[in-house]
Short mmCIF file of C-alpha atoms and ligand atoms in Angstrom, two decimals:
data_model
loop_
_atom_site.label_atom_id
_atom_site.label_comp_id
_atom_site.label_asym_id
_atom_site.label_seq_id
_atom_site.Cartn_x
_atom_site.Cartn_y
_atom_site.Cartn_z
CA MET A 1 -2.66 12.01 34.95
CA SER A 2 -2.06 8.39 33.96
CA ASP A 3 -0.25 7.88 30.69
CA ARG A 4 -1.65 4.37 30.20
CA LEU A 5 -3.04 3.98 26.72
CA ALA A 6 -5.27 1.38 25.06
CA ALA A 7 -7.07 1.38 21.73
CA VAL A 8 -10.18 -0.16 20.25
CA VAL A 9 -10.28 -0.37 16.46
CA LEU A 10 -13.77 -0.90 15.05
CA ALA A 11 -13.93 -3.16 12.03
CA ALA A 12 -17.16 -5.11 12.43
CA GLY A 13 -19.25 -3.08 9.99
CA LYS A 14 -20.64 -5.16 7.13
CA GLY A 15 -18.93 -3.20 4.39
CA THR A 16 -21.76 -4.23 2.04
CA ARG A 17 -21.16 -1.34 -0.31
CA MET A 18 -17.71 -2.67 -1.17
CA LYS A 19 -19.46 -5.62 -2.86
CA SER A 20 -16.50 -7.79 -1.96
CA ASP A 21 -15.81 -11.28 -0.67
CA ARG A 22 -13.04 -9.74 1.42
CA SER A 23 -13.56 -7.75 4.63
CA LYS A 24 -13.40 -4.05 3.94
CA VAL A 25 -10.43 -3.37 6.24
CA LEU A 26 -8.33 -5.92 4.33
CA HIS A 27 -8.54 -3.89 1.13
CA ALA A 28 -5.23 -2.20 0.40
CA VAL A 29 -4.25 1.43 -0.05
CA ALA A 30 -0.80 1.98 -1.58
CA GLY A 31 -0.20 -1.75 -1.18
CA LYS A 32 -0.97 -1.93 2.54
CA ARG A 33 -4.20 -3.18 4.11
CA MET A 34 -6.32 -0.44 5.68
CA ILE A 35 -6.29 -2.15 9.07
CA ASP A 36 -2.48 -2.19 8.94
CA TRP A 37 -2.36 1.55 8.19
CA VAL A 38 -4.45 2.14 11.31
CA LEU A 39 -2.41 -0.22 13.50
CA ASP A 40 0.80 1.34 12.17
CA ALA A 41 -0.48 4.81 13.12
CA LEU A 42 -0.85 3.50 16.68
CA GLY A 43 2.66 2.03 16.61
CA PRO A 44 4.70 5.08 17.67
CA LEU A 45 2.30 5.94 20.50
CA GLY A 46 3.06 2.93 22.68
CA VAL A 47 -0.56 1.77 22.83
CA ASP A 48 -1.05 -1.48 24.71
CA PRO A 49 -3.43 -3.27 24.58
CA ILE A 50 -5.07 -2.85 21.17
CA VAL A 51 -8.36 -4.63 20.53
CA VAL A 52 -9.78 -4.96 17.03
CA VAL A 53 -13.55 -5.44 17.04
CA THR A 54 -14.65 -7.82 14.30
CA ALA A 55 -17.80 -9.52 13.07
CA PRO A 56 -18.16 -13.28 13.74
CA ASP A 57 -17.31 -14.19 10.13
CA GLN A 58 -14.12 -12.08 10.02
CA ASP A 59 -11.61 -14.83 10.82
CA THR A 60 -9.18 -13.46 8.28
CA VAL A 61 -9.16 -10.05 9.95
CA ARG A 62 -8.48 -11.67 13.32
CA GLN A 63 -5.63 -13.71 11.80
CA THR A 64 -4.22 -10.63 10.08
CA VAL A 65 -3.93 -8.58 13.26
CA LEU A 66 -2.97 -11.49 15.53
CA SER A 67 0.72 -10.62 15.86
CA ARG A 68 0.12 -7.12 17.17
CA ALA A 69 -3.42 -6.78 18.48
CA GLY A 70 -6.07 -8.72 20.28
CA SER A 71 -9.52 -9.09 18.82
CA ALA A 72 -13.09 -9.19 20.05
CA ILE A 73 -16.28 -10.25 18.33
CA GLN A 74 -19.35 -8.06 17.99
CA HIS A 75 -22.10 -10.57 17.32
CA GLU A 76 -24.55 -8.12 15.75
CA THR A 77 -23.76 -4.74 14.26
CA LEU A 78 -25.81 -2.68 16.65
CA GLY A 79 -23.80 0.51 16.33
CA THR A 80 -20.42 2.00 17.18
CA GLY A 81 -21.19 2.18 20.91
CA ASP A 82 -22.17 -1.47 20.97
CA ALA A 83 -18.99 -2.31 19.05
CA VAL A 84 -16.82 -0.78 21.77
CA LYS A 85 -18.80 -2.73 24.36
CA ALA A 86 -17.70 -5.88 22.54
CA ALA A 87 -14.17 -5.14 23.77
CA ARG A 88 -15.32 -5.28 27.38
CA GLY A 89 -13.89 -8.77 28.00
CA SER A 90 -10.44 -7.63 26.86
CA LEU A 91 -10.41 -4.15 28.38
CA GLU A 92 -12.65 -3.70 31.38
CA GLY A 93 -10.03 -4.96 33.86
CA TRP A 94 -7.36 -2.79 32.26
CA CYS A 95 -9.63 0.28 32.44
CA ARG A 96 -10.02 0.03 36.22
CA ASP A 97 -6.52 1.39 36.67
CA GLY A 98 -7.31 4.49 34.62
CA GLY A 99 -5.71 5.89 31.51
CA THR A 100 -7.05 6.70 28.06
CA VAL A 101 -8.80 4.49 25.52
CA LEU A 102 -8.58 5.57 21.91
CA VAL A 103 -11.43 4.47 19.68
CA LEU A 104 -10.86 4.59 15.96
CA PHE A 105 -12.17 2.96 12.82
CA GLY A 106 -10.35 0.29 10.80
CA ASP A 107 -11.37 1.89 7.51
CA THR A 108 -9.63 5.28 7.93
CA PRO A 109 -6.12 4.68 6.54
CA MET A 110 -5.08 8.35 6.44
CA ILE A 111 -5.02 8.95 10.19
CA THR A 112 -1.55 9.96 11.43
CA PRO A 113 0.32 9.30 14.68
CA ALA A 114 0.84 13.07 15.12
CA THR A 115 -2.90 13.76 15.18
CA LEU A 116 -3.58 10.83 17.50
CA ALA A 117 -0.82 12.10 19.81
CA GLN A 118 -2.44 15.53 19.91
CA LEU A 119 -5.82 14.00 20.70
CA ILE A 120 -4.34 11.97 23.56
CA GLU A 121 -2.48 15.00 24.89
CA THR A 122 -5.69 17.03 24.97
CA ARG A 123 -7.54 14.22 26.69
CA ARG A 124 -4.83 14.11 29.36
CA GLY A 125 -4.58 17.88 29.59
CA ALA A 126 -6.37 20.81 31.20
CA GLY A 127 -9.73 20.04 32.78
CA ASP A 128 -9.35 16.26 32.48
CA PRO A 129 -11.99 15.95 29.73
CA ALA A 130 -13.83 12.62 29.81
CA VAL A 131 -13.92 12.47 26.02
CA CYS A 132 -11.79 14.25 23.44
CA VAL A 133 -13.13 14.05 19.89
CA LEU A 134 -11.29 14.51 16.61
CA GLY A 135 -13.28 17.06 14.65
CA PHE A 136 -12.98 18.36 11.11
CA GLU A 137 -14.77 20.69 8.75
CA PRO A 138 -15.68 18.84 5.56
CA LYS A 139 -16.71 20.66 2.39
CA ASP A 140 -20.01 18.79 2.56
CA PRO A 141 -21.04 17.78 6.10
CA ALA A 142 -23.67 15.43 4.62
CA LEU A 143 -24.10 12.48 6.94
CA TYR A 144 -21.42 13.22 9.52
CA GLY A 145 -22.21 13.67 13.20
CA ARG A 146 -22.29 17.38 14.16
CA LEU A 147 -20.23 18.61 17.10
CA VAL A 148 -22.25 20.92 19.30
CA THR A 149 -19.94 23.16 21.33
CA GLY A 150 -20.69 25.42 24.28
CA PRO A 151 -19.82 29.07 24.75
CA GLY A 152 -16.32 28.25 26.04
CA GLY A 153 -15.57 25.98 23.06
CA GLY A 154 -16.06 22.79 25.09
CA LEU A 155 -17.95 19.95 23.46
CA GLU A 156 -21.55 19.58 24.67
CA ARG A 157 -22.87 16.72 22.54
CA ILE A 158 -22.68 15.02 19.16
CA VAL A 159 -25.80 14.83 17.04
CA GLU A 160 -25.89 12.33 14.21
CA ALA A 161 -27.01 13.91 10.94
CA ARG A 162 -30.13 11.77 10.74
CA ASP A 163 -31.24 12.93 14.18
CA ALA A 164 -30.26 16.56 13.78
CA GLY A 165 -32.64 19.51 13.50
CA PRO A 166 -32.03 22.36 11.03
CA ALA A 167 -29.90 24.40 13.47
CA GLU A 168 -27.67 21.43 14.21
CA ARG A 169 -27.40 20.50 10.56
CA ALA A 170 -26.04 23.98 9.91
CA ILE A 171 -23.02 23.23 12.12
CA ARG A 172 -19.89 22.74 10.01
CA LEU A 173 -17.73 21.10 12.66
CA CYS A 174 -18.14 17.34 12.32
CA ASN A 175 -17.08 14.17 14.08
CA GLY A 176 -14.12 12.54 12.35
CA GLY A 177 -14.76 9.26 14.16
CA VAL A 178 -11.74 9.12 16.49
CA MET A 179 -12.16 9.61 20.23
CA ALA A 180 -9.91 9.49 23.26
CA ILE A 181 -11.92 8.48 26.31
CA ASP A 182 -11.15 8.38 30.03
CA ALA A 183 -10.71 4.66 30.73
CA ALA A 184 -12.10 5.03 34.24
CA VAL A 185 -15.58 5.93 32.96
CA LEU A 186 -15.68 4.22 29.56
CA PHE A 187 -17.69 1.11 30.37
CA ALA A 188 -19.95 2.85 32.92
CA TYR A 189 -20.90 5.38 30.24
CA LEU A 190 -21.29 2.70 27.56
CA ASP A 191 -23.82 0.96 29.81
CA ARG A 192 -25.95 4.09 29.75
CA LEU A 193 -26.23 4.21 25.95
CA GLU A 194 -29.70 3.89 24.47
CA ASN A 195 -30.75 3.14 20.94
CA SER A 196 -33.76 5.46 20.74
CA ASN A 197 -32.59 7.20 17.58
CA THR A 198 -33.40 7.12 13.89
CA LYS A 199 -31.11 4.16 13.15
CA GLY A 200 -32.01 2.22 16.30
CA GLU A 201 -28.28 1.88 17.06
CA TYR A 202 -26.12 2.39 20.12
CA TYR A 203 -24.12 5.44 19.14
CA LEU A 204 -20.64 5.86 20.58
CA THR A 205 -21.10 9.56 19.97
CA ASP A 206 -23.71 9.73 22.76
CA LEU A 207 -20.86 9.32 25.27
CA VAL A 208 -20.26 13.05 25.04
CA GLY A 209 -23.79 13.93 26.19
CA ILE A 210 -23.56 11.33 28.97
CA ALA A 211 -20.26 12.76 30.17
CA ARG A 212 -21.75 16.26 30.28
CA GLU A 213 -24.73 14.97 32.31
CA GLN A 214 -22.22 13.58 34.76
CA GLY A 215 -20.60 16.99 35.02
CA ARG A 216 -17.47 16.02 33.10
CA GLY A 217 -15.99 18.28 30.43
CA CYS A 218 -15.43 17.12 26.84
CA ALA A 219 -13.04 18.57 24.29
CA VAL A 220 -12.50 18.69 20.57
CA ILE A 221 -9.41 19.14 18.43
CA THR A 222 -9.48 19.51 14.67
CA CYS A 223 -7.43 18.00 11.89
CA ASP A 224 -7.01 18.13 8.13
CA PRO A 225 -10.20 16.53 6.72
CA ILE A 226 -8.08 14.12 4.69
CA GLU A 227 -7.09 12.27 7.88
CA THR A 228 -10.66 11.28 8.60
CA LEU A 229 -11.30 9.93 5.13
CA GLY A 230 -13.29 6.74 5.60
CA VAL A 231 -13.77 4.06 2.98
CA ASP A 232 -17.17 2.50 2.50
CA ALA A 233 -17.27 1.72 -1.23
CA ARG A 234 -14.86 1.31 -4.15
CA ALA A 235 -15.05 5.00 -5.01
CA GLY A 236 -13.97 5.84 -1.45
CA LEU A 237 -11.13 3.33 -1.76
CA ALA A 238 -9.96 5.14 -4.89
CA ARG A 239 -10.18 8.49 -3.06
CA ALA A 240 -8.08 7.07 -0.22
CA GLU A 241 -5.56 5.74 -2.74
CA ALA A 242 -5.29 9.16 -4.39
CA ALA A 243 -4.85 10.88 -1.04
CA MET A 244 -2.24 8.37 0.10
CA GLN A 245 -0.36 8.65 -3.19
CA ALA A 246 -0.26 12.42 -2.78
CA ARG A 247 1.15 11.98 0.72
CA LEU A 248 3.76 9.45 -0.38
CA ARG A 249 4.85 11.59 -3.35
CA ARG A 250 5.23 14.60 -1.10
CA ALA A 251 7.35 12.57 1.33
CA ALA A 252 9.53 11.25 -1.52
CA MET A 253 10.15 14.78 -2.78
CA GLU A 254 10.82 16.06 0.73
CA GLY A 255 13.39 13.27 1.00
CA GLY A 256 15.30 14.63 -1.99
CA ALA A 257 13.88 12.74 -4.99
CA THR A 258 12.77 14.55 -8.13
CA LEU A 259 9.42 13.37 -9.47
CA ILE A 260 9.08 15.13 -12.80
CA ALA A 261 5.33 14.53 -13.01
CA PRO A 262 4.44 13.41 -9.47
CA GLU A 263 0.77 12.76 -10.23
CA THR A 264 1.77 10.02 -12.71
CA VAL A 265 4.10 8.16 -10.34
CA PHE A 266 2.58 5.47 -8.13
CA LEU A 267 4.38 4.54 -4.95
CA SER A 268 3.95 1.76 -2.41
CA HIS A 269 3.72 2.32 1.32
CA ASP A 270 7.31 1.09 1.67
CA THR A 271 8.98 2.59 -1.44
CA ARG A 272 12.36 4.05 -0.50
CA LEU A 273 13.88 6.63 -2.83
CA GLY A 274 17.31 8.07 -2.05
CA ARG A 275 18.59 11.60 -2.55
CA ASP A 276 18.88 12.91 -6.08
CA VAL A 277 16.87 10.04 -7.51
CA THR A 278 15.01 11.20 -10.61
CA VAL A 279 11.76 9.51 -11.51
CA GLN A 280 10.43 10.31 -14.94
CA PRO A 281 6.67 10.25 -15.67
CA HIS A 282 4.52 7.13 -15.48
CA VAL A 283 6.54 4.91 -13.21
CA VAL A 284 4.89 2.36 -10.89
CA PHE A 285 6.54 1.10 -7.71
CA GLY A 286 5.07 -2.11 -6.32
CA PRO A 287 5.97 -3.18 -2.79
CA GLY A 288 9.52 -3.70 -1.57
CA VAL A 289 11.53 -1.31 -3.73
CA VAL A 290 14.68 0.42 -2.51
CA VAL A 291 16.34 2.93 -4.81
CA GLU A 292 19.67 4.35 -3.70
CA ASP A 293 21.02 7.85 -4.28
CA GLY A 294 21.44 9.30 -7.75
CA VAL A 295 19.48 6.67 -9.66
CA GLU A 296 17.43 7.63 -12.70
CA ILE A 297 14.20 5.74 -13.31
CA ARG A 298 13.04 6.55 -16.80
CA ALA A 299 9.46 6.74 -18.00
CA PHE A 300 7.00 3.82 -18.04
CA SER A 301 9.01 1.50 -15.83
CA HIS A 302 7.49 -0.95 -13.32
CA LEU A 303 9.45 -2.04 -10.26
CA GLU A 304 8.58 -4.38 -7.40
CA GLY A 305 10.68 -6.21 -4.82
CA ALA A 306 13.82 -4.71 -6.33
CA ARG A 307 16.91 -2.90 -5.09
CA VAL A 308 18.70 -0.42 -7.32
CA ALA A 309 22.17 0.77 -6.30
CA SER A 310 23.45 4.30 -6.73
CA GLY A 311 24.05 5.71 -10.17
CA ALA A 312 22.09 3.03 -12.03
CA VAL A 313 19.75 3.97 -14.88
CA ILE A 314 16.52 2.02 -15.29
CA GLY A 315 14.22 2.21 -18.33
CA PRO A 316 12.45 3.63 -20.14
CA TYR A 317 9.98 0.74 -20.24
CA ALA A 318 11.92 -1.52 -17.87
CA ARG A 319 10.41 -4.12 -15.59
CA LEU A 320 12.16 -5.09 -12.36
CA ARG A 321 10.49 -8.01 -10.63
CA PRO A 322 11.06 -9.42 -7.14
CA GLY A 323 14.64 -10.30 -6.43
CA ALA A 324 16.12 -7.91 -8.98
CA GLU A 325 19.34 -6.46 -7.56
CA ILE A 326 20.75 -3.78 -9.82
CA GLY A 327 24.34 -2.82 -9.03
CA GLN A 328 26.02 0.53 -8.96
CA ASP A 329 26.01 2.38 -12.29
CA ALA A 330 24.38 -0.59 -14.03
CA ARG A 331 21.95 -0.05 -16.91
CA VAL A 332 18.61 -1.74 -17.55
CA GLY A 333 17.14 -0.44 -20.76
CA ASN A 334 13.90 -0.55 -22.69
CA PHE A 335 11.76 -3.68 -22.72
CA VAL A 336 14.09 -5.49 -20.36
CA GLU A 337 12.68 -7.72 -17.62
CA VAL A 338 14.84 -8.71 -14.66
CA LYS A 339 13.65 -11.28 -12.08
CA ALA A 340 15.55 -12.86 -9.17
CA ALA A 341 18.78 -11.75 -10.75
CA THR A 342 21.76 -9.65 -9.81
CA LEU A 343 23.37 -7.21 -12.17
CA GLU A 344 26.74 -6.34 -10.71
CA ALA A 345 28.32 -2.91 -10.89
CA GLY A 346 28.38 -1.39 -14.36
CA ALA A 347 26.64 -4.32 -16.07
CA LYS A 348 24.48 -3.37 -19.05
CA VAL A 349 21.30 -5.01 -20.32
CA ASN A 350 20.00 -2.33 -22.56
CA HIS A 351 17.42 -3.73 -24.94
CA LEU A 352 14.66 -6.33 -25.22
CA SER A 353 15.95 -8.97 -22.80
CA TYR A 354 14.80 -11.35 -20.10
CA ILE A 355 17.25 -11.94 -17.27
CA GLY A 356 15.80 -14.36 -14.71
CA ASP A 357 17.44 -16.47 -11.97
CA ALA A 358 20.82 -15.16 -12.97
CA ARG A 359 23.95 -13.22 -12.09
CA VAL A 360 25.40 -10.79 -14.57
CA GLY A 361 28.95 -9.99 -13.54
CA ALA A 362 30.48 -6.55 -13.19
CA GLY A 363 30.83 -4.68 -16.47
CA ALA A 364 29.24 -7.46 -18.55
CA ASN A 365 27.35 -6.37 -21.64
CA ILE A 366 24.25 -8.30 -22.61
CA GLY A 367 23.22 -7.73 -26.21
CA ALA A 368 19.74 -6.91 -27.43
CA GLY A 369 17.24 -9.74 -27.31
CA THR A 370 19.26 -12.00 -25.02
CA ILE A 371 17.15 -14.42 -23.01
CA THR A 372 18.14 -16.49 -20.01
CA CYS A 373 16.04 -19.61 -20.60
CA ASN A 374 15.56 -20.37 -16.93
CA TYR A 375 12.58 -22.72 -17.06
CA ASP A 376 12.47 -26.14 -18.66
CA GLY A 377 8.77 -26.67 -18.05
CA PHE A 378 9.41 -28.32 -14.69
CA ALA A 379 12.02 -26.37 -12.73
CA LYS A 380 13.89 -23.09 -12.71
CA HIS A 381 17.65 -23.09 -13.32
CA ARG A 382 20.37 -20.49 -12.90
CA THR A 383 22.49 -18.67 -15.42
CA ASP A 384 25.82 -17.36 -14.20
CA ILE A 385 27.49 -14.72 -16.33
CA GLY A 386 30.93 -13.60 -15.23
CA ALA A 387 32.52 -10.19 -15.08
CA GLY A 388 33.30 -8.53 -18.40
CA VAL A 389 31.38 -11.09 -20.46
CA PHE A 390 29.98 -9.94 -23.81
CA VAL A 391 26.84 -11.69 -24.99
CA GLY A 392 25.98 -10.98 -28.62
CA SER A 393 22.44 -10.02 -29.55
CA ASN A 394 19.63 -12.50 -29.79
CA SER A 395 21.35 -15.20 -27.78
CA ALA A 396 19.50 -17.82 -25.77
CA LEU A 397 21.34 -18.98 -22.66
CA ILE A 398 19.83 -22.33 -21.68
CA ALA A 399 20.11 -22.71 -17.90
CA PRO A 400 21.76 -24.15 -15.96
CA VAL A 401 24.75 -22.62 -17.65
CA THR A 402 27.87 -20.69 -16.67
CA ILE A 403 29.67 -18.21 -18.85
CA ALA A 404 32.91 -17.44 -17.09
CA ASP A 405 34.66 -14.06 -16.80
CA GLY A 406 35.70 -12.34 -19.98
CA ALA A 407 34.03 -14.80 -22.39
CA ILE A 408 32.41 -13.63 -25.62
CA ILE A 409 29.25 -15.19 -27.00
CA GLY A 410 28.62 -14.65 -30.70
CA ALA A 411 25.31 -13.08 -31.65
CA GLY A 412 22.44 -15.47 -32.25
CA SER A 413 23.96 -18.27 -30.17
CA THR A 414 21.93 -20.86 -28.31
CA VAL A 415 24.27 -21.71 -25.45
CA THR A 416 23.68 -25.06 -23.74
CA THR A 417 27.14 -25.77 -22.32
CA ASP A 418 29.40 -23.87 -19.95
CA VAL A 419 31.85 -21.45 -21.55
CA PRO A 420 35.27 -21.03 -19.92
CA ALA A 421 36.85 -17.69 -19.04
CA ASP A 422 38.00 -15.58 -21.99
CA ALA A 423 36.70 -18.13 -24.53
CA VAL A 424 34.67 -17.23 -27.60
CA ALA A 425 31.57 -19.34 -28.14
CA VAL A 426 29.51 -19.12 -31.30
CA VAL A 427 26.67 -21.59 -31.49
CA ARG A 428 24.78 -21.14 -34.74
CA ALA A 429 24.48 -22.83 -38.12
CA GLU A 430 27.11 -22.09 -40.80
CA ALA A 431 25.89 -19.56 -43.33
CA ARG A 432 25.32 -20.87 -46.89
CA VAL A 433 25.71 -18.12 -49.50
CA LEU A 434 24.82 -19.07 -53.06
CA PRO A 435 25.94 -16.37 -55.53
CA GLY A 436 23.09 -15.58 -57.98
CA GLY A 437 20.81 -17.95 -56.10
CA ALA A 438 18.10 -15.31 -55.72
CA ILE A 439 17.95 -14.77 -59.47
CA ARG A 440 17.59 -18.48 -60.09
CA PHE A 441 14.92 -18.76 -57.40
CA ARG A 442 12.86 -15.93 -58.86
CA ALA A 443 13.16 -17.39 -62.33
CA ARG A 444 11.91 -20.75 -61.12
CA ARG A 445 8.97 -19.19 -59.34
CA THR A 446 8.03 -17.01 -62.30
CA ALA A 447 8.14 -20.00 -64.64
CA GLY A 448 6.05 -22.02 -62.22
CA ASN A 449 3.43 -19.26 -61.97
CA LYS A 450 3.15 -19.02 -65.79
CA THR A 451 2.50 -22.75 -66.05
CA GLU A 452 -0.26 -22.45 -63.49
CA ASP A 453 -1.83 -19.56 -65.50
C1 LIG B 1 -19.69 7.55 12.45
C2 LIG B 1 -20.10 8.51 13.56
C3 LIG B 1 -20.28 9.91 12.99
C4 LIG B 1 -19.01 10.34 12.28
C5 LIG B 1 -18.59 9.33 11.22
C6 LIG B 1 -17.22 9.66 10.68
C7 LIG B 1 -21.36 7.20 15.16
C8 LIG B 1 -22.71 6.87 15.68
N1 LIG B 1 -21.33 8.05 14.15
O1 LIG B 1 -20.79 7.50 11.54
O2 LIG B 1 -20.58 10.83 14.03
O3 LIG B 1 -19.20 11.62 11.70
O4 LIG B 1 -18.50 8.02 11.82
O5 LIG B 1 -16.92 8.80 9.64
O6 LIG B 1 -20.39 6.72 15.67
N2 LIG B 1 -18.82 -0.36 13.20
C9 LIG B 1 -18.73 -1.54 13.92
N3 LIG B 1 -19.86 -2.05 14.44
C10 LIG B 1 -21.08 -1.45 14.31
C11 LIG B 1 -21.16 -0.25 13.57
C12 LIG B 1 -20.01 0.27 13.03
O7 LIG B 1 -17.65 -2.10 14.06
O8 LIG B 1 -22.07 -1.99 14.85
C13 LIG B 1 -17.60 0.21 12.61
C14 LIG B 1 -17.64 0.18 11.09
O9 LIG B 1 -16.96 -0.98 10.59
C15 LIG B 1 -16.92 1.45 10.69
C16 LIG B 1 -17.10 2.37 11.89
O10 LIG B 1 -17.53 1.57 12.96
O11 LIG B 1 -15.55 1.23 10.52
C17 LIG B 1 -18.06 3.51 11.61
O12 LIG B 1 -19.35 2.98 11.47
P1 LIG B 1 -20.45 3.63 10.55
O13 LIG B 1 -21.72 2.95 10.83
O14 LIG B 1 -19.95 3.70 9.17
O15 LIG B 1 -20.53 5.10 11.17
P2 LIG B 1 -20.89 6.40 10.39
O16 LIG B 1 -22.32 6.32 9.97
O17 LIG B 1 -19.87 6.68 9.37
#
């Protein structure tokens, strides 16, 4: 049995119910486009070629998949069978040498490589089935195609819900939408499809009946219904997000992270949490976050494009933006925003600060309310804070500026010039204290008020 493997990913459907200017498959789940989830699921299986079937106006989809899949255009949406036919130009030659063609939908982000592998294995296995279908038993079969099986459990035909009689409607086993098809017969069978059905479409699902007429066997395997979850409207997108979040949270916990209230933590497709990381409730991870072992992320923090080294404590209420590099055992406290900045080992920025385009040296302590003023209205500038520096509260560091190792900045300073190592810089107005001044002031005001009366 040939182990050659190709795939056709259908994405040409109009997606009207999304009410979006963007193609449906470009909508993201856990920060990754649905079409990328599907192509990633194919990744470990060594599928080559992959053809994504698109509508004529889906240039952006074609551009998006360009680096790892070919594309074909289905000029009119005449049904799933017609959509696979659109890949003929890319695949027919390849199919002549046999193998298996997987057909799957671009709007089913939950499908896993393990399930696809099982489907392929069954297609290549006993009896050489012409078509192997991924089935599932949904709570509500509603509009899914019903899988009609024979006495031996083999698949006899698929009946779309709209075309099904009462007996067929009663079948619980449904078509999940993924099929593995013998490449040698794919296009010959597709040419036999007819559109004499309720929708007037060319149904891919009719391939099963055609195969049986030709004396070929067909098979079905089943999977967790969640894997077949398709998105056709915003509510479905939210369901897919919830399902993906549940999967990502489970994986994070299996990897050794503690999520105290997992259902309140939102992860991205690429979030990496080390062992013994603790994530308190209500934390959001945008894309590109790596958290090393033993870190604590306290409640209500938001992280994206950030790396946090072991032993650091983040939050509560911290915001790490792209380019934040938090060193070992460093602290980023409440209402602190860090962007494109490195906090070296043991540095502390604990309260109410903005650290942007900066380096904070090892062990430095940045007082409450300190701001790196990185933007002058035209360009961004860097602030370099050396190791062991102490910046007093409510200081404004006007970039570009360097505060060298061991320097101390007095609270309330507005620092516009470089400060050498181990120097003390205090940049604020002299205090004027007038003994009894308050009494005189009140007296003046009271007298003034009486006059006005
Ligand atoms: C399809 C199956 C049904 C199955 C269900 C699972 C058929 C005939 N029916 O029904 O048995 O239970 O999926 O979700 O296959 N598409 C195109 N071009 C077209 C039509 C569709 O590319 O002309 C793409 C769509 O973008 C979508 C996918 O194919 O991603 C499924 O199409 P859709 O019309 O939604 O099929 P269902 O009615 O869900």
